[in-house]
């Protein structure tokens, strides 16, 4: 029976597969080729039965009838709970799994309210605003709204593609406006007087996929929402916020930080699920040696090709998710090579850039069973409906639990068991996860992190708000105490002026909102331009440009490989050409860090943990070329790039000389021990805060001039910080314990990419002391406060 959910529903009639229970499939994978030591954990996720509730009385009969048409007789318990809270005017965040029908949870109360409003004399007694991170999602949600509500609820898209002649109609007549935060920031708020009647009647604001609003982007969106709330107040409305999120730690806290309002979380998922066997898998060490003689593990993609081969040979319908387009091609080719001719043509690659008809053909073949194996780039790029598989392989942790469950959720058909295998990549986070299944299968530990108080974020929004309506003392509770210090600074810079009425006014002729790009992070982004065609392929943040698109760099962009011919800093352009070199590049840099202010500091025994503002001066001085297949160093090239200065937030810890003695770390081993601990801790932070390893940086100093002690710093890679370092400070005990465990659990002797080596190390991973790092973290953690 079709259910109302975010994921596309499969309507194909499936041919009976040569189906074996997932346990049997796993046994086969393990038994062949002596792989018994690679399976680190098997989790049996039992089937979950649906729990239903009655429709709340506050949901209009028209909506219930339409839901019934779509196959929903009664809502699931979590949907009903969200509906009740929403109708009671509470800010609610619905944080349940993929395909758990979150959209019905917020749409039913919103559309009921809008329907009530159609009975008002002007036909628009209430309005609602829907925000999605992408245009495509907003378009999809508009379709869902029109399926559920009678046409007199007027749902309309309002984004960059909306023709000028339609915009006026949307402002005057639409009751449900679907847009994105960028459009709200740039198009709607600055022109609020034209939206007066819409804002006056605004009853609900829906924020879909709210876990995507994290880091600097999330902090900007939080300020845009405060500007929206301020204007609503002036127009006399006080909308209720409804949020939908992937499962994460403490969704209520994240929703509160995003909206600035107290929120209730609904997290108990009552939707049904088939049984799933989830295996954690670590590829074996190979005979190759990498940087500094470290052992190299077989890559997750190579291992995925082998497992895909065996599953296809068994007649099991399988998709292997990989990181890049190139890897998708490689996995498919390798599996085809391994299989005999009759089966080889039943394996294919799927990657972005395929035409719609090619995608449809692949879907058809997969569902009919003609195709048994597919190697594909991530679910987001996918655009193909491949639910209902027997097995899913994940080549590497996809970065967040949300994406992990999205990919694993492709496996399983109603009433049948399925197999998912997470294959660890050669890095500390993946290594930790395959040895600590509780981090994946028990309570979520990763939180959606953002920091709206970052002055680099807040300042331009104060300007934009003042341009919308003069800022008065009554706005202080919205923008917080940080605004008190910023407003005089903005006046000094000639951007705002305080008049005799006590309010702050925007003084410039240009539009204040144009000064902020919600998705940028300061500085002109560098444009990536293809030499042969002159085509603009995309951009990289200014902050990352020196390390990722320097002259001579091999750069992966949307899964394709390019060679950078020249980085022109004057024009902020990187000229690239499509290439397929047999090597990757790694920038080498020098970094100095100084403490500007210590905001919080706690004693950990004799040691100390601190959080505050720092200045990081970084200079990229050259790069190494490494052979892809083996990691072998092919050569080093010098670069002449200017230093870059970053003022940001950091978490740091230091130990005393006595502690070093206790840990038996002689001074000459200290640099390697601290450096190794720094690398692994950067690798593990994304487990607690939803950041990429690349959003943060680190420095370890044997004797730091500011602390006068051996100190390890981990800092946010964006000006003013994005909340990651702060979150690291708050969760430091768990974070650094996980770091130590990850290093200690690695089976290598002296350090490898699975534990302490880092692909982004500016020092060529030298010196590193694995055993010293474990001892150093142990002595530090011995003094850590116990909960
Ligand atoms: Zn190792
Ligand atoms: Zn390093």
GROMACS .gro file of C-alpha atoms in nm, residues 90-401:
model
  312
   90UNK     CA    1   0.387   2.512   2.003
   91UNK     CA    2   0.716   2.532   1.814
   92UNK     CA    3   0.773   2.168   1.728
   93UNK     CA    4   1.058   1.978   1.563
   94UNK     CA    5   0.972   1.641   1.413
   95UNK     CA    6   1.295   1.441   1.412
   96UNK     CA    7   1.225   1.090   1.288
   97UNK     CA    8   1.378   0.861   1.024
   98UNK     CA    9   1.366   0.876   0.645
   99UNK     CA   10   1.027   0.777   0.500
  100UNK     CA   11   0.849   0.836   0.831
  101UNK     CA   12   0.601   1.078   0.676
  102UNK     CA   13   0.729   1.399   0.832
  103UNK     CA   14   0.562   1.613   0.564
  104UNK     CA   15   0.213   1.488   0.653
  105UNK     CA   16   0.295   1.571   1.017
  106UNK     CA   17   0.333   1.942   0.943
  107UNK     CA   18   0.117   1.971   0.630
  108UNK     CA   19  -0.205   1.852   0.794
  109UNK     CA   20  -0.211   2.124   1.064
  110UNK     CA   21  -0.084   2.393   0.824
  111UNK     CA   22  -0.338   2.314   0.553
  112UNK     CA   23  -0.619   2.285   0.810
  113UNK     CA   24  -0.538   2.633   0.936
  114UNK     CA   25  -0.522   2.769   0.581
  115UNK     CA   26  -0.856   2.607   0.499
  116UNK     CA   27  -1.011   2.773   0.804
  117UNK     CA   28  -0.866   3.095   0.667
  118UNK     CA   29  -1.033   3.057   0.328
  119UNK     CA   30  -1.362   3.115   0.510
  120UNK     CA   31  -1.249   3.467   0.602
  121UNK     CA   32  -1.411   3.751   0.402
  122UNK     CA   33  -1.098   3.812   0.192
  123UNK     CA   34  -1.038   3.440   0.135
  124UNK     CA   35  -0.698   3.461   0.304
  125UNK     CA   36  -0.751   3.464   0.678
  126UNK     CA   37  -0.425   3.282   0.746
  127UNK     CA   38  -0.104   3.235   0.551
  128UNK     CA   39   0.193   3.001   0.587
  129UNK     CA   40   0.551   3.008   0.468
  130UNK     CA   41   0.753   2.699   0.379
  131UNK     CA   42   1.135   2.702   0.361
  132UNK     CA   43   1.344   2.431   0.195
  133UNK     CA   44   1.720   2.427   0.144
  134UNK     CA   45   1.676   2.359  -0.230
  135UNK     CA   46   1.436   2.471  -0.502
  136UNK     CA   47   1.370   2.112  -0.607
  137UNK     CA   48   1.245   2.017  -0.263
  138UNK     CA   49   1.015   2.320  -0.251
  139UNK     CA   50   0.866   2.222  -0.589
  140UNK     CA   51   0.808   1.867  -0.464
  141UNK     CA   52   0.640   1.997  -0.149
  142UNK     CA   53   0.410   2.222  -0.347
  143UNK     CA   54   0.288   1.915  -0.533
  144UNK     CA   55   0.222   1.737  -0.202
  145UNK     CA   56   0.031   2.035  -0.066
  146UNK     CA   57  -0.195   2.048  -0.371
  147UNK     CA   58  -0.263   1.675  -0.341
  148UNK     CA   59  -0.383   1.720   0.017
  149UNK     CA   60  -0.571   2.047   0.010
  150UNK     CA   61  -0.862   2.172  -0.202
  151UNK     CA   62  -0.763   2.431  -0.465
  152UNK     CA   63  -0.900   2.718  -0.259
  153UNK     CA   64  -0.584   2.684  -0.049
  154UNK     CA   65  -0.353   2.860  -0.291
  155UNK     CA   66  -0.001   2.711  -0.275
  156UNK     CA   67   0.267   2.888  -0.481
  157UNK     CA   68   0.640   2.873  -0.533
  158UNK     CA   69   0.834   3.194  -0.492
  159UNK     CA   70   1.198   3.163  -0.593
  160UNK     CA   71   1.448   3.295  -0.846
  161UNK     CA   72   1.260   3.116  -1.126
  162UNK     CA   73   0.920   3.271  -1.054
  163UNK     CA   74   0.834   3.503  -1.348
  164UNK     CA   75   0.799   3.872  -1.255
  165UNK     CA   76   0.432   3.884  -1.361
  166UNK     CA   77   0.344   3.597  -1.124
  167UNK     CA   78   0.521   3.746  -0.824
  168UNK     CA   79   0.260   4.012  -0.762
  169UNK     CA   80  -0.014   3.745  -0.765
  170UNK     CA   81   0.177   3.535  -0.510
  171UNK     CA   82   0.221   3.832  -0.276
  172UNK     CA   83  -0.146   3.929  -0.294
  173UNK     CA   84  -0.331   3.599  -0.313
  174UNK     CA   85  -0.124   3.290  -0.226
  175UNK     CA   86  -0.192   3.148   0.118
  176UNK     CA   87   0.094   2.895   0.120
  177UNK     CA   88   0.422   3.033  -0.015
  178UNK     CA   89   0.708   2.788  -0.070
  179UNK     CA   90   1.055   2.937  -0.095
  180UNK     CA   91   1.413   2.906   0.031
  181UNK     CA   92   1.612   3.104   0.293
  182UNK     CA   93   1.814   3.288   0.026
  183UNK     CA   94   1.495   3.423  -0.134
  184UNK     CA   95   1.350   3.516   0.204
  185UNK     CA   96   1.670   3.706   0.286
  186UNK     CA   97   1.716   3.879  -0.047
  187UNK     CA   98   1.369   3.903  -0.198
  188UNK     CA   99   1.097   3.895   0.067
  189UNK     CA  100   1.227   4.066   0.383
  190UNK     CA  101   1.381   4.375   0.215
  191UNK     CA  102   1.051   4.425   0.028
  192UNK     CA  103   0.832   4.353   0.331
  193UNK     CA  104   0.590   4.639   0.272
  194UNK     CA  105   0.475   4.464  -0.045
  195UNK     CA  106   0.424   4.149   0.161
  196UNK     CA  107   0.237   4.332   0.437
  197UNK     CA  108  -0.095   4.147   0.398
  198UNK     CA  109   0.084   3.810   0.377
  199UNK     CA  110   0.301   3.878   0.686
  200UNK     CA  111   0.006   4.018   0.885
  201UNK     CA  112  -0.178   3.687   0.844
  202UNK     CA  113   0.127   3.460   0.883
  203UNK     CA  114   0.031   3.173   1.111
  204UNK     CA  115   0.289   2.900   1.040
  205UNK     CA  116   0.648   2.886   0.920
  206UNK     CA  117   0.762   2.539   0.812
  207UNK     CA  118   1.138   2.471   0.807
  208UNK     CA  119   1.202   2.146   0.623
  209UNK     CA  120   1.529   1.946   0.643
  210UNK     CA  121   1.636   2.184   0.919
  211UNK     CA  122   1.947   1.974   0.999
  212UNK     CA  123   2.099   2.112   0.677
  213UNK     CA  124   2.112   2.455   0.842
  214UNK     CA  125   2.439   2.408   1.024
  215UNK     CA  126   2.775   2.582   1.052
  216UNK     CA  127   2.808   2.926   0.894
  217UNK     CA  128   2.512   2.875   0.658
  218UNK     CA  129   2.291   2.767   0.949
  219UNK     CA  130   2.401   3.067   1.153
  220UNK     CA  131   2.300   3.301   0.868
  221UNK     CA  132   1.962   3.130   0.834
  222UNK     CA  133   1.907   3.169   1.210
  223UNK     CA  134   1.953   3.545   1.171
  224UNK     CA  135   1.723   3.558   0.867
  225UNK     CA  136   1.453   3.392   1.081
  226UNK     CA  137   1.503   3.651   1.355
  227UNK     CA  138   1.455   3.926   1.094
  228UNK     CA  139   1.137   3.753   0.980
  229UNK     CA  140   1.006   3.731   1.337
  230UNK     CA  141   1.081   4.098   1.392
  231UNK     CA  142   0.885   4.209   1.085
  232UNK     CA  143   0.594   3.981   1.178
  233UNK     CA  144   0.582   4.145   1.520
  234UNK     CA  145   0.556   4.486   1.357
  235UNK     CA  146   0.273   4.360   1.140
  236UNK     CA  147   0.102   4.210   1.444
  237UNK     CA  148   0.153   3.838   1.381
  238UNK     CA  149   0.345   3.578   1.576
  239UNK     CA  150   0.389   3.269   1.357
  240UNK     CA  151   0.435   2.919   1.495
  241UNK     CA  152   0.748   2.740   1.368
  242UNK     CA  153   0.726   2.377   1.256
  243UNK     CA  154   1.055   2.203   1.180
  244UNK     CA  155   1.139   1.870   1.020
  245UNK     CA  156   1.479   1.718   1.087
  246UNK     CA  157   1.677   1.401   1.037
  247UNK     CA  158   1.748   1.219   1.362
  248UNK     CA  159   2.021   1.395   1.560
  249UNK     CA  160   2.127   1.451   1.918
  250UNK     CA  161   1.903   1.703   2.094
  251UNK     CA  162   1.691   1.827   1.802
  252UNK     CA  163   1.498   2.060   2.036
  253UNK     CA  164   1.815   2.251   2.126
  254UNK     CA  165   1.912   2.282   1.759
  255UNK     CA  166   1.561   2.405   1.671
  256UNK     CA  167   1.580   2.661   1.952
  257UNK     CA  168   1.913   2.791   1.832
  258UNK     CA  169   1.783   2.817   1.478
  259UNK     CA  170   1.451   2.989   1.553
  260UNK     CA  171   1.534   3.159   1.883
  261UNK     CA  172   1.214   3.008   2.031
  262UNK     CA  173   1.163   2.727   2.286
  263UNK     CA  174   1.083   2.407   2.094
  264UNK     CA  175   0.935   2.064   2.165
  265UNK     CA  176   1.086   1.762   1.989
  266UNK     CA  177   0.892   1.461   1.862
  267UNK     CA  178   1.142   1.178   1.815
  268UNK     CA  179   0.957   0.849   1.867
  269UNK     CA  180   0.925   0.700   1.518
  270UNK     CA  181   0.603   0.499   1.479
  271UNK     CA  182   0.637   0.412   1.110
  272UNK     CA  183   0.688   0.046   1.010
  273UNK     CA  184   1.022  -0.090   0.894
  274UNK     CA  185   1.137  -0.425   0.756
  275UNK     CA  186   1.410  -0.617   0.939
  276UNK     CA  187   1.763  -0.511   0.845
  277UNK     CA  188   2.096  -0.680   0.906
  278UNK     CA  189   2.359  -0.408   0.928
  279UNK     CA  190   2.720  -0.524   0.904
  280UNK     CA  191   3.029  -0.315   0.983
  281UNK     CA  192   3.328  -0.407   0.774
  282UNK     CA  193   3.696  -0.311   0.782
  283UNK     CA  194   3.906  -0.380   0.469
  284UNK     CA  195   4.237  -0.563   0.525
  285UNK     CA  196   4.584  -0.407   0.535
  286UNK     CA  197   4.773  -0.445   0.208
  287UNK     CA  198   5.144  -0.499   0.148
  288UNK     CA  199   5.181  -0.142   0.019
  289UNK     CA  200   5.339   0.127   0.233
  290UNK     CA  201   5.226   0.489   0.233
  291UNK     CA  202   5.358   0.809   0.384
  292UNK     CA  203   5.645   0.756   0.631
  293UNK     CA  204   5.631   0.379   0.582
  294UNK     CA  205   5.277   0.346   0.720
  295UNK     CA  206   5.076   0.038   0.626
  296UNK     CA  207   4.794   0.105   0.380
  297UNK     CA  208   4.451  -0.051   0.405
  298UNK     CA  209   4.267  -0.169   0.094
  299UNK     CA  210   4.045   0.119  -0.012
  300UNK     CA  211   3.674   0.108   0.066
  301UNK     CA  212   3.596   0.133  -0.306
  302UNK     CA  213   3.817  -0.165  -0.397
  303UNK     CA  214   3.657  -0.369  -0.117
  304UNK     CA  215   3.312  -0.260  -0.235
  305UNK     CA  216   3.391  -0.392  -0.584
  306UNK     CA  217   3.475  -0.736  -0.439
  307UNK     CA  218   3.163  -0.752  -0.224
  308UNK     CA  219   2.948  -0.631  -0.512
  309UNK     CA  220   3.093  -0.910  -0.726
  310UNK     CA  221   2.999  -1.178  -0.473
  311UNK     CA  222   2.650  -1.042  -0.415
  312UNK     CA  223   2.577  -1.020  -0.787
  313UNK     CA  224   2.712  -1.372  -0.841
  314UNK     CA  225   2.462  -1.477  -0.576
  315UNK     CA  226   2.174  -1.313  -0.766
  316UNK     CA  227   2.130  -1.040  -0.503
  317UNK     CA  228   2.007  -0.702  -0.617
  318UNK     CA  229   2.267  -0.459  -0.478
  319UNK     CA  230   2.363  -0.093  -0.498
  320UNK     CA  231   2.710   0.019  -0.388
  321UNK     CA  232   2.727   0.386  -0.284
  322UNK     CA  233   3.064   0.552  -0.348
  323UNK     CA  234   3.201   0.906  -0.315
  324UNK     CA  235   3.301   1.009  -0.667
  325UNK     CA  236   3.190   0.953  -1.024
  326UNK     CA  237   3.527   0.805  -1.099
  327UNK     CA  238   3.488   0.557  -0.812
  328UNK     CA  239   3.145   0.458  -0.947
  329UNK     CA  240   3.301   0.374  -1.283
  330UNK     CA  241   3.589   0.188  -1.119
  331UNK     CA  242   3.370  -0.027  -0.893
  332UNK     CA  243   3.143  -0.124  -1.182
  333UNK     CA  244   3.439  -0.205  -1.409
  334UNK     CA  245   3.613  -0.409  -1.143
  335UNK     CA  246   3.300  -0.610  -1.066
  336UNK     CA  247   3.240  -0.670  -1.437
  337UNK     CA  248   3.599  -0.792  -1.469
  338UNK     CA  249   3.555  -1.032  -1.179
  339UNK     CA  250   3.232  -1.182  -1.311
  340UNK     CA  251   3.184  -1.419  -1.603
  341UNK     CA  252   3.037  -1.290  -1.928
  342UNK     CA  253   2.675  -1.383  -1.850
  343UNK     CA  254   2.675  -1.178  -1.530
  344UNK     CA  255   2.916  -0.900  -1.626
  345UNK     CA  256   2.654  -0.717  -1.831
  346UNK     CA  257   2.416  -0.717  -1.535
  347UNK     CA  258   2.634  -0.463  -1.351
  348UNK     CA  259   2.638  -0.089  -1.434
  349UNK     CA  260   2.760   0.244  -1.302
  350UNK     CA  261   2.536   0.535  -1.223
  351UNK     CA  262   2.664   0.886  -1.167
  352UNK     CA  263   2.540   1.241  -1.199
  353UNK     CA  264   2.521   1.382  -1.548
  354UNK     CA  265   2.309   1.102  -1.695
  355UNK     CA  266   2.010   1.201  -1.904
  356UNK     CA  267   1.660   1.145  -1.772
  357UNK     CA  268   1.594   0.861  -2.020
  358UNK     CA  269   1.919   0.689  -1.922
  359UNK     CA  270   1.814   0.708  -1.558
  360UNK     CA  271   1.468   0.567  -1.634
  361UNK     CA  272   1.629   0.279  -1.826
  362UNK     CA  273   1.855   0.198  -1.532
  363UNK     CA  274   1.560   0.206  -1.291
  364UNK     CA  275   1.358  -0.024  -1.516
  365UNK     CA  276   1.645  -0.270  -1.547
  366UNK     CA  277   1.710  -0.272  -1.176
  367UNK     CA  278   1.346  -0.329  -1.090
  368UNK     CA  279   1.294  -0.595  -1.354
  369UNK     CA  280   1.600  -0.777  -1.226
  370UNK     CA  281   1.789  -0.756  -1.557
  371UNK     CA  282   2.039  -0.542  -1.370
  372UNK     CA  283   2.168  -0.692  -1.047
  373UNK     CA  284   2.444  -0.455  -0.940
  374UNK     CA  285   2.477  -0.079  -0.957
  375UNK     CA  286   2.771   0.133  -0.843
  376UNK     CA  287   2.645   0.480  -0.775
  377UNK     CA  288   2.741   0.818  -0.637
  378UNK     CA  289   2.559   0.936  -0.325
  379UNK     CA  290   2.183   0.929  -0.273
  380UNK     CA  291   2.159   1.305  -0.302
  381UNK     CA  292   2.301   1.316  -0.650
  382UNK     CA  293   2.110   1.006  -0.737
  383UNK     CA  294   1.778   1.116  -0.876
  384UNK     CA  295   1.705   0.749  -0.940
  385UNK     CA  296   1.441   0.556  -0.755
  386UNK     CA  297   1.629   0.253  -0.629
  387UNK     CA  298   1.437   0.160  -0.319
  388UNK     CA  299   1.350  -0.201  -0.258
  389UNK     CA  300   1.692  -0.362  -0.294
  390UNK     CA  301   1.820  -0.678  -0.129
  391UNK     CA  302   2.152  -0.529  -0.027
  392UNK     CA  303   2.325  -0.192  -0.001
  393UNK     CA  304   2.700  -0.137   0.026
  394UNK     CA  305   2.829   0.192   0.164
  395UNK     CA  306   3.190   0.257   0.065
  396UNK     CA  307   3.282   0.485   0.355
  397UNK     CA  308   3.075   0.664   0.618
  398UNK     CA  309   2.876   0.925   0.426
  399UNK     CA  310   2.950   1.197   0.682
  400UNK     CA  311   2.630   1.210   0.886
  401UNK     CA  312   2.390   0.958   1.035
   0.00000   0.00000   0.00000
